[in-house]
Short mmCIF file of C-alpha atoms in Angstrom, two decimals:
data_model
loop_
_atom_site.label_atom_id
_atom_site.label_comp_id
_atom_site.label_asym_id
_atom_site.label_seq_id
_atom_site.Cartn_x
_atom_site.Cartn_y
_atom_site.Cartn_z
CA UNK A 1 -22.27 -29.98 23.34
CA UNK A 2 -19.16 -29.31 24.58
CA UNK A 3 -16.82 -28.66 22.05
CA UNK A 4 -13.63 -28.52 24.23
CA UNK A 5 -14.27 -32.49 25.01
CA UNK A 6 -13.13 -33.14 21.26
CA UNK A 7 -9.36 -31.55 22.55
CA UNK A 8 -7.23 -33.29 25.41
CA UNK A 9 -5.63 -31.05 28.03
CA UNK A 10 -2.91 -29.78 26.31
CA UNK A 11 -4.68 -29.22 23.50
CA UNK A 12 -7.28 -26.99 25.02
CA UNK A 13 -4.32 -25.08 26.56
CA UNK A 14 -2.49 -24.21 23.37
CA UNK A 15 -5.41 -23.57 21.42
CA UNK A 16 -6.55 -21.38 24.18
CA UNK A 17 -3.06 -19.38 23.80
CA UNK A 18 -3.47 -19.27 20.13
CA UNK A 19 -6.56 -17.83 19.74
CA UNK A 20 -5.91 -15.15 22.78
CA UNK A 21 -2.59 -14.16 21.66
CA UNK A 22 -2.03 -15.07 18.02
CA UNK A 23 0.93 -17.12 18.82
CA UNK A 24 2.50 -20.47 20.30
CA UNK A 25 5.90 -21.19 21.27
CA UNK A 26 6.87 -25.00 21.15
CA UNK A 27 9.40 -27.66 21.40
CA UNK A 28 10.39 -28.85 18.18
CA UNK A 29 9.48 -32.29 17.21
CA UNK A 30 12.23 -34.29 15.11
CA UNK A 31 15.36 -32.82 16.80
CA UNK A 32 17.44 -34.94 14.27
CA UNK A 33 16.29 -33.18 11.47
CA UNK A 34 16.96 -30.17 12.99
CA UNK A 35 20.36 -30.12 14.49
CA UNK A 36 21.10 -31.49 10.40
CA UNK A 37 19.54 -29.11 8.69
CA UNK A 38 21.97 -26.44 10.81
CA UNK A 39 25.13 -29.06 10.46
CA UNK A 40 24.10 -28.29 6.53
CA UNK A 41 23.61 -24.59 6.56
CA UNK A 42 26.66 -24.20 8.58
CA UNK A 43 28.83 -27.04 5.73
CA UNK A 44 27.34 -24.30 2.52
CA UNK A 45 28.52 -21.43 4.35
CA UNK A 46 31.87 -22.33 5.34
CA UNK A 47 31.65 -23.43 1.51
CA UNK A 48 30.98 -20.00 0.24
CA UNK A 49 33.38 -18.50 2.97
CA UNK A 50 36.13 -20.10 1.12
CA UNK A 51 36.67 -23.43 3.11
CA UNK A 52 39.10 -21.92 5.70
CA UNK A 53 36.59 -21.62 8.60
CA UNK A 54 38.20 -21.50 12.06
CA UNK A 55 34.40 -20.66 13.69
CA UNK A 56 32.88 -24.31 15.17
CA UNK A 57 29.39 -24.54 14.21
CA UNK A 58 27.86 -22.44 17.21
CA UNK A 59 30.89 -19.70 16.40
CA UNK A 60 29.43 -19.62 12.93
CA UNK A 61 26.16 -18.87 13.53
CA UNK A 62 26.78 -16.36 16.84
CA UNK A 63 29.37 -14.81 15.10
CA UNK A 64 29.35 -14.68 11.30
CA UNK A 65 29.41 -11.12 11.39
CA UNK A 66 33.19 -11.53 11.98
CA UNK A 67 33.71 -13.83 8.93
CA UNK A 68 31.49 -11.58 6.63
CA UNK A 69 30.49 -8.09 5.46
CA UNK A 70 27.25 -6.49 5.44
CA UNK A 71 27.80 -5.84 2.18
CA UNK A 72 28.26 -9.77 1.22
CA UNK A 73 25.84 -10.96 3.41
CA UNK A 74 22.65 -10.72 0.69
CA UNK A 75 25.00 -13.11 -1.85
CA UNK A 76 25.61 -15.28 0.79
CA UNK A 77 21.90 -15.31 2.09
CA UNK A 78 21.20 -16.45 -1.24
CA UNK A 79 23.44 -18.73 -2.26
CA UNK A 80 22.42 -20.66 1.09
CA UNK A 81 18.84 -20.37 -0.08
CA UNK A 82 19.79 -21.98 -3.30
CA UNK A 83 21.05 -25.10 -1.18
CA UNK A 84 17.82 -25.07 0.79
CA UNK A 85 15.72 -25.12 -2.50
CA UNK A 86 17.59 -28.20 -3.65
CA UNK A 87 18.17 -29.83 -0.83
CA UNK A 88 15.61 -33.18 -1.41
CA UNK A 89 13.32 -33.67 1.86
CA UNK A 90 13.28 -30.45 3.27
CA UNK A 91 10.22 -29.57 2.67
CA UNK A 92 9.12 -32.54 4.84
CA UNK A 93 11.65 -32.14 7.44
CA UNK A 94 10.37 -28.36 8.30
CA UNK A 95 6.79 -29.75 8.38
CA UNK A 96 7.90 -32.70 10.78
CA UNK A 97 9.86 -30.26 13.22
CA UNK A 98 6.31 -28.83 13.80
CA UNK A 99 3.47 -31.29 13.00
CA UNK A 100 1.72 -31.69 16.48
CA UNK A 101 1.86 -27.76 16.77
CA UNK A 102 0.46 -27.46 13.37
CA UNK A 103 -1.99 -30.52 13.49
CA UNK A 104 -3.80 -28.78 16.45
CA UNK A 105 -3.62 -25.05 15.34
CA UNK A 106 -4.29 -25.65 11.59
CA UNK A 107 -5.34 -28.78 10.76
CA UNK A 108 -3.99 -32.25 9.51
CA UNK A 109 -4.23 -31.82 5.68
CA UNK A 110 -2.45 -28.82 4.87
CA UNK A 111 -0.89 -27.31 2.16
CA UNK A 112 2.38 -25.31 2.33
CA UNK A 113 4.52 -22.56 1.24
CA UNK A 114 6.81 -23.39 -1.73
CA UNK A 115 9.58 -21.06 -1.36
CA UNK A 116 11.90 -21.24 1.35
CA UNK A 117 13.55 -18.11 3.71
CA UNK A 118 16.37 -17.63 5.16
CA UNK A 119 16.88 -14.58 7.27
CA UNK A 120 20.39 -13.16 8.84
CA UNK A 121 20.66 -10.31 10.56
CA UNK A 122 24.16 -9.03 11.45
CA UNK A 123 24.29 -7.49 14.70
CA UNK A 124 24.05 -3.43 14.16
CA UNK A 125 22.83 -3.92 10.73
CA UNK A 126 20.78 -1.23 9.18
CA UNK A 127 19.68 -2.80 5.93
CA UNK A 128 18.18 -5.87 7.63
CA UNK A 129 15.12 -3.84 9.05
CA UNK A 130 11.83 -5.56 8.25
CA UNK A 131 8.74 -2.64 9.27
CA UNK A 132 5.82 -3.45 11.20
CA UNK A 133 3.15 -4.94 8.97
CA UNK A 134 0.85 -7.90 8.87
CA UNK A 135 1.50 -10.25 5.83
CA UNK A 136 -2.84 -10.11 4.91
CA UNK A 137 -2.30 -6.41 4.30
CA UNK A 138 0.25 -7.77 1.24
CA UNK A 139 -2.45 -9.93 0.04
CA UNK A 140 -2.01 -13.08 2.08
CA UNK A 141 -4.57 -15.67 3.26
CA UNK A 142 -5.96 -14.70 6.83
CA UNK A 143 -6.03 -18.55 6.89
CA UNK A 144 -2.52 -18.82 7.00
CA UNK A 145 0.37 -19.26 9.86
CA UNK A 146 3.96 -18.58 9.62
CA UNK A 147 6.30 -21.75 11.78
CA UNK A 148 8.92 -19.28 12.29
CA UNK A 149 12.19 -21.29 13.12
CA UNK A 150 15.43 -20.07 14.59
CA UNK A 151 18.63 -21.55 14.05
CA UNK A 152 19.92 -19.95 17.02
CA UNK A 153 18.62 -18.43 20.60
CA UNK A 154 16.63 -15.73 19.99
CA UNK A 155 15.31 -12.84 22.01
CA UNK A 156 15.00 -9.16 22.43
CA UNK A 157 16.16 -7.43 19.22
CA UNK A 158 18.18 -10.75 18.32
CA UNK A 159 14.38 -12.14 17.60
CA UNK A 160 11.38 -10.51 15.96
CA UNK A 161 8.30 -8.75 17.53
CA UNK A 162 5.03 -9.40 17.21
CA UNK A 163 1.58 -7.02 18.58
CA UNK A 164 -0.24 -10.22 20.71
CA UNK A 165 -3.59 -10.49 19.30
CA UNK A 166 -5.80 -8.38 21.26
CA UNK A 167 -3.34 -5.39 20.45
CA UNK A 168 -3.28 -6.31 16.88
CA UNK A 169 -6.48 -6.19 16.91
CA UNK A 170 -6.93 -2.87 18.52
CA UNK A 171 -4.59 -1.14 15.96
CA UNK A 172 -6.20 -2.80 12.98
CA UNK A 173 -9.60 -1.43 14.63
CA UNK A 174 -7.79 2.34 14.69
CA UNK A 175 -5.69 1.86 11.46
CA UNK A 176 -6.64 5.21 10.03
CA UNK A 177 -4.92 6.85 13.03
CA UNK A 178 -1.60 5.24 11.70
CA UNK A 179 -1.81 4.69 7.39
CA UNK A 180 -0.17 8.09 6.95
CA UNK A 181 2.40 7.50 8.97
CA UNK A 182 5.75 6.19 7.38
CA UNK A 183 6.29 2.51 8.52
CA UNK A 184 9.43 3.28 11.04
CA UNK A 185 6.95 6.29 12.68
CA UNK A 186 4.37 3.27 12.87
CA UNK A 187 6.45 0.98 15.07
CA UNK A 188 7.46 4.12 16.86
CA UNK A 189 3.89 4.33 17.84
CA UNK A 190 3.41 0.64 18.86
CA UNK A 191 6.75 0.55 20.42
CA UNK A 192 5.53 0.04 23.91
CA UNK A 193 3.21 -2.63 23.27
CA UNK A 194 5.23 -4.98 20.94
CA UNK A 195 6.16 -8.37 22.30
CA UNK A 196 9.82 -9.79 21.74
CA UNK A 197 9.07 -13.50 21.52
CA UNK A 198 11.77 -15.14 22.85
CA UNK A 199 12.57 -18.70 21.01
CA UNK A 200 15.15 -20.61 21.79
CA UNK A 201 17.40 -23.12 19.47
CA UNK A 202 15.14 -25.95 19.67
CA UNK A 203 12.09 -24.63 19.65
CA UNK A 204 10.07 -23.34 17.11
CA UNK A 205 7.26 -20.64 17.04
CA UNK A 206 3.81 -20.84 15.50
CA UNK A 207 1.97 -17.35 14.41
CA UNK A 208 -1.61 -16.10 12.88
CA UNK A 209 0.53 -13.50 10.40
CA UNK A 210 -2.63 -11.08 10.72
CA UNK A 211 -0.96 -10.28 13.59
CA UNK A 212 1.68 -6.76 12.99
CA UNK A 213 4.75 -8.49 13.79
CA UNK A 214 8.54 -7.57 12.18
CA UNK A 215 12.16 -6.64 13.65
CA UNK A 216 14.45 -4.23 14.33
CA UNK A 217 18.04 -3.56 13.84
CA UNK A 218 19.67 -6.30 15.96
CA UNK A 219 21.38 -4.51 19.05
CA UNK A 220 22.36 -7.56 20.16
CA UNK A 221 26.27 -8.64 20.33
CA UNK A 222 25.37 -12.39 18.14
CA UNK A 223 23.81 -12.80 14.79
CA UNK A 224 20.44 -13.90 14.29
CA UNK A 225 19.57 -16.56 11.97
CA UNK A 226 15.65 -17.93 11.08
CA UNK A 227 13.81 -19.38 8.90
CA UNK A 228 9.85 -18.95 8.26
CA UNK A 229 7.59 -21.19 6.52
CA UNK A 230 4.00 -20.56 5.90
CA UNK A 231 1.16 -23.40 6.64
CA UNK A 232 -2.78 -23.29 5.72
CA UNK A 233 -5.56 -25.56 5.53
CA UNK A 234 -5.56 -27.52 2.27
CA UNK A 235 -8.83 -26.71 1.40
CA UNK A 236 -9.47 -22.93 3.18
CA UNK A 237 -9.38 -19.88 1.14
CA UNK A 238 -6.54 -18.85 -0.57
CA UNK A 239 -5.20 -15.56 -1.08
CA UNK A 240 -3.07 -13.97 -3.67
CA UNK A 241 -0.58 -16.43 -2.95
CA UNK A 242 -2.49 -19.34 -4.58
CA UNK A 243 -1.71 -22.72 -4.58
CA UNK A 244 0.33 -24.03 -7.19
CA UNK A 245 2.59 -20.69 -7.08
CA UNK A 246 3.09 -20.38 -3.65
CA UNK A 247 1.94 -23.10 -1.79
CA UNK A 248 1.59 -27.13 -2.62
CA UNK A 249 -0.34 -29.34 -1.08
CA UNK A 250 1.47 -31.77 1.60
CA UNK A 251 -1.16 -33.75 3.62
CA UNK A 252 -3.75 -34.51 1.39
CA UNK A 253 -6.25 -37.18 2.93
CA UNK A 254 -7.81 -40.14 1.17
CA UNK A 255 -11.43 -39.18 1.96
CA UNK A 256 -10.36 -35.64 -0.04
CA UNK A 257 -9.06 -37.56 -2.28
CA UNK A 258 -11.81 -40.42 -2.77
CA UNK A 259 -14.72 -37.18 -2.61
CA UNK A 260 -13.11 -35.82 -5.74
CA UNK A 261 -12.94 -38.72 -7.87
CA UNK A 262 -16.78 -39.41 -6.99
CA UNK A 263 -18.99 -39.91 -9.94
CA UNK A 264 -22.56 -40.47 -9.67
CA UNK A 265 -23.72 -43.65 -11.13
CA UNK A 266 -25.67 -42.97 -14.06
CA UNK A 267 -29.19 -44.54 -14.53
CA UNK B 1 12.05 -40.30 -30.67
CA UNK B 2 12.78 -36.09 -30.87
CA UNK B 3 12.96 -34.52 -34.44
CA UNK B 4 16.52 -34.00 -35.54
CA UNK B 5 14.64 -30.14 -36.22
CA UNK B 6 13.58 -30.29 -32.29
CA UNK B 7 14.26 -26.65 -31.37
CA UNK B 8 13.09 -25.91 -28.05
CA UNK B 9 10.42 -24.99 -26.01
CA UNK B 10 6.71 -23.36 -27.63
CA UNK B 11 5.39 -20.80 -25.29
CA UNK B 12 1.55 -20.64 -25.02
CA UNK B 13 -0.22 -17.75 -24.32
CA UNK B 14 -3.60 -16.22 -23.51
CA UNK B 15 -5.99 -13.69 -25.48
CA UNK B 16 -8.52 -14.28 -22.47
CA UNK B 17 -8.35 -13.29 -19.03
CA UNK B 18 -6.40 -15.89 -16.78
CA UNK B 19 -8.01 -16.81 -13.68
CA UNK B 20 -10.03 -13.40 -13.41
CA UNK B 21 -7.07 -11.35 -14.35
CA UNK B 22 -6.29 -9.71 -17.37
CA UNK B 23 -2.76 -10.29 -18.52
CA UNK B 24 -0.91 -8.83 -21.41
CA UNK B 25 0.38 -11.02 -23.94
CA UNK B 26 3.66 -9.23 -23.31
CA UNK B 27 3.75 -9.60 -20.01
CA UNK B 28 2.74 -13.43 -20.12
CA UNK B 29 5.88 -13.88 -22.45
CA UNK B 30 8.14 -11.68 -19.88
CA UNK B 31 7.49 -14.68 -17.56
CA UNK B 32 8.05 -17.47 -19.73
CA UNK B 33 10.90 -15.59 -21.23
CA UNK B 34 12.19 -15.46 -17.84
CA UNK B 35 11.72 -18.72 -16.80
CA UNK B 36 13.24 -20.38 -20.22
CA UNK B 37 16.26 -18.64 -19.32
CA UNK B 38 16.33 -19.61 -15.80
CA UNK B 39 16.03 -23.10 -16.62
CA UNK B 40 18.46 -23.16 -19.64
CA UNK B 41 15.46 -24.04 -22.15
CA UNK B 42 15.22 -22.89 -25.78
CA UNK B 43 12.67 -20.40 -25.57
CA UNK B 44 10.56 -20.64 -29.51
CA UNK B 45 7.68 -18.01 -29.87
CA UNK B 46 4.72 -18.24 -28.02
CA UNK B 47 1.37 -19.30 -30.12
CA UNK B 48 -1.68 -17.44 -28.78
CA UNK B 49 -5.15 -18.68 -28.13
CA UNK B 50 -7.62 -17.36 -30.09
CA UNK B 51 -9.81 -15.07 -27.55
CA UNK B 52 -12.78 -17.27 -27.89
CA UNK B 53 -14.10 -18.61 -24.85
CA UNK B 54 -12.84 -22.68 -24.42
CA UNK B 55 -11.33 -22.23 -27.74
CA UNK B 56 -8.03 -24.20 -27.96
CA UNK B 57 -7.53 -24.03 -31.72
CA UNK B 58 -4.21 -22.71 -31.77
CA UNK B 59 -2.89 -25.23 -28.72
CA UNK B 60 -4.34 -28.16 -31.09
CA UNK B 61 -2.36 -26.99 -33.73
CA UNK B 62 0.94 -26.56 -31.16
CA UNK B 63 0.26 -30.34 -30.80
CA UNK B 64 0.38 -30.91 -34.22
CA UNK B 65 3.58 -30.02 -34.37
CA UNK B 66 5.17 -31.52 -30.94
CA UNK B 67 7.73 -33.96 -32.99
CA UNK B 68 9.58 -30.50 -33.50
CA UNK B 69 9.43 -29.12 -30.15
CA UNK B 70 10.55 -30.27 -27.00
CA UNK B 71 7.69 -29.32 -25.37
CA UNK B 72 5.71 -26.57 -24.49
CA UNK B 73 5.50 -23.78 -22.10
CA UNK B 74 2.57 -22.26 -20.53
CA UNK B 75 2.47 -19.00 -18.52
CA UNK B 76 -0.17 -20.60 -16.15
CA UNK B 77 -1.81 -23.63 -15.28
CA UNK B 78 -4.99 -21.80 -15.12
CA UNK B 79 -4.56 -22.39 -18.87
CA UNK B 80 -5.25 -25.89 -18.97
CA UNK B 81 -8.97 -27.23 -20.19
CA UNK B 82 -11.23 -27.12 -17.25
CA UNK B 83 -12.44 -30.06 -17.86
CA UNK B 84 -10.48 -32.81 -16.11
CA UNK B 85 -10.58 -35.62 -19.14
CA UNK B 86 -9.49 -33.50 -21.07
CA UNK B 87 -6.50 -31.96 -18.87
CA UNK B 88 -5.61 -35.74 -18.48
CA UNK B 89 -5.54 -35.99 -22.34
CA UNK B 90 -3.09 -33.05 -23.22
CA UNK B 91 -0.94 -33.99 -20.42
CA UNK B 92 -0.75 -37.71 -21.40
CA UNK B 93 -0.33 -37.07 -24.96
CA UNK B 94 2.54 -34.76 -24.37
CA UNK B 95 4.25 -36.81 -22.05
CA UNK B 96 3.67 -39.81 -23.54
CA UNK B 97 5.45 -38.39 -26.77
CA UNK B 98 8.42 -37.82 -24.20
CA UNK B 99 8.14 -34.10 -24.45
CA UNK B 100 7.66 -31.92 -21.81
CA UNK B 101 4.95 -29.06 -20.30
CA UNK B 102 6.22 -26.21 -18.24
CA UNK B 103 4.14 -23.37 -16.24
CA UNK B 104 5.87 -20.64 -15.97
CA UNK B 105 4.30 -18.71 -13.50
CA UNK B 106 3.64 -21.25 -11.00
CA UNK B 107 7.58 -22.63 -12.14
CA UNK B 108 6.30 -26.45 -12.38
CA UNK B 109 7.18 -29.08 -14.68
CA UNK B 110 6.07 -31.72 -15.92
CA UNK B 111 8.49 -34.09 -17.21
CA UNK B 112 7.63 -37.51 -16.15
CA UNK B 113 4.59 -39.23 -15.59
CA UNK B 114 5.69 -39.29 -11.82
CA UNK B 115 5.46 -35.41 -12.43
CA UNK B 116 2.01 -35.47 -12.95
CA UNK B 117 0.75 -36.40 -9.22
CA UNK B 118 1.40 -32.80 -8.29
CA UNK B 119 0.10 -30.96 -10.54
CA UNK B 120 -3.11 -32.93 -10.36
CA UNK B 121 -3.42 -32.35 -6.30
CA UNK B 122 -2.79 -28.98 -6.71
CA UNK B 123 -5.55 -28.31 -9.38
CA UNK B 124 -7.84 -30.61 -7.13
CA UNK B 125 -7.22 -27.95 -4.49
CA UNK B 126 -7.84 -25.34 -6.31
CA UNK B 127 -10.92 -26.90 -7.54
CA UNK B 128 -12.26 -27.47 -4.25
CA UNK B 129 -11.26 -24.54 -2.11
CA UNK B 130 -12.66 -21.17 -2.40
CA UNK B 131 -9.57 -19.03 -3.74
CA UNK B 132 -11.43 -15.54 -4.59
CA UNK B 133 -11.93 -16.20 -8.45
CA UNK B 134 -14.87 -17.39 -10.42
CA UNK B 135 -17.07 -20.43 -9.23
CA UNK B 136 -15.79 -24.27 -9.49
CA UNK B 137 -15.51 -24.58 -12.88
CA UNK B 138 -17.47 -27.91 -12.79
CA UNK B 139 -18.85 -30.24 -9.56
CA UNK B 140 -17.41 -33.14 -9.73
CA UNK B 141 -19.87 -35.17 -7.95
CA UNK B 142 -22.89 -34.27 -10.66
CA UNK B 143 -20.89 -36.85 -13.11
CA UNK B 144 -21.08 -34.39 -16.04
CA UNK B 145 -17.13 -33.47 -15.70
CA UNK B 146 -14.07 -35.55 -16.39
CA UNK B 147 -14.46 -38.51 -18.26
#
């Protein structure tokens, strides 16, 4: 049986890319939802800054470092995360932005991360370093993927980096060479191999978080804003981040419900 | 109707391992207290279930005093009865009495019948998916579990 026959051409291409490299950049669906999200964060941010913000929306995002010092960044970010967490329907909005890509790469019966994250990397801010790592090393299930959503154009150090799958596999296979190093020294060893994933505003990135990834200090003149949310197959194995505490079911299909509820007749 | 003397939410902790992990009662209480503080719930001293397999005597005693409480705060959903019917009956009893049930570790609250759907789905997925803990607590399709 030809298993490729079950996927159309674009699905085959995307699946092949993901299997070979471990990531996929794709155009977002539901641009209205994305634009509304950006608008909401802009409005909340302005309110936090006292309402007297001269920058228009694009300027607010690109040059937030001119409106906010690094010492205020974490309070600002947490205030926005608090607002995001309270925003009704946001989980569904995020899912719908990446629905087709998620269905292709993970399946259409899904669980989604409960907590919402927002990352802001100001230019030259040394406090926002994310060391090279794979989330699976921290106990996450290898069945999870990350939907990385930039709110601005991301490129070079304004983006995140990852080690494409063949190189991640090599590093993982020879990890004893690196395990005694500090996180920063580890990055120096792999720096020449990493890929800075260019993702434009209006696009999304889904990557398998078994890849080694992270970010370095943003040396570009504009700030980086991004969100990241994990998805996994509803019934695939969970790691330390279990269903209930860290994930919740979002698209349980009728067959699963009926199967679970089934009781054999008693003679 | 709430008793005029209703004081708050009773914590509920376990003496046995929870989901295969030994969690000291002190730690369970810390998690419950933190949850109560973050959600502005008046936390009452936790009731500790006996360390006997499948024992719910202390829980039964707490339920008998439901009139004097606004609800319960479990450390975790893993403390719920494994039997689906017993679980449903417990939740129905608490919600039916106008009380709420909270799960501190998972930060989940069941305050109305509509909240039960998400909890049910979470427990169903936990039963069906391999989560690295012990084998499934029951096999739903053999007719021996549930109602």
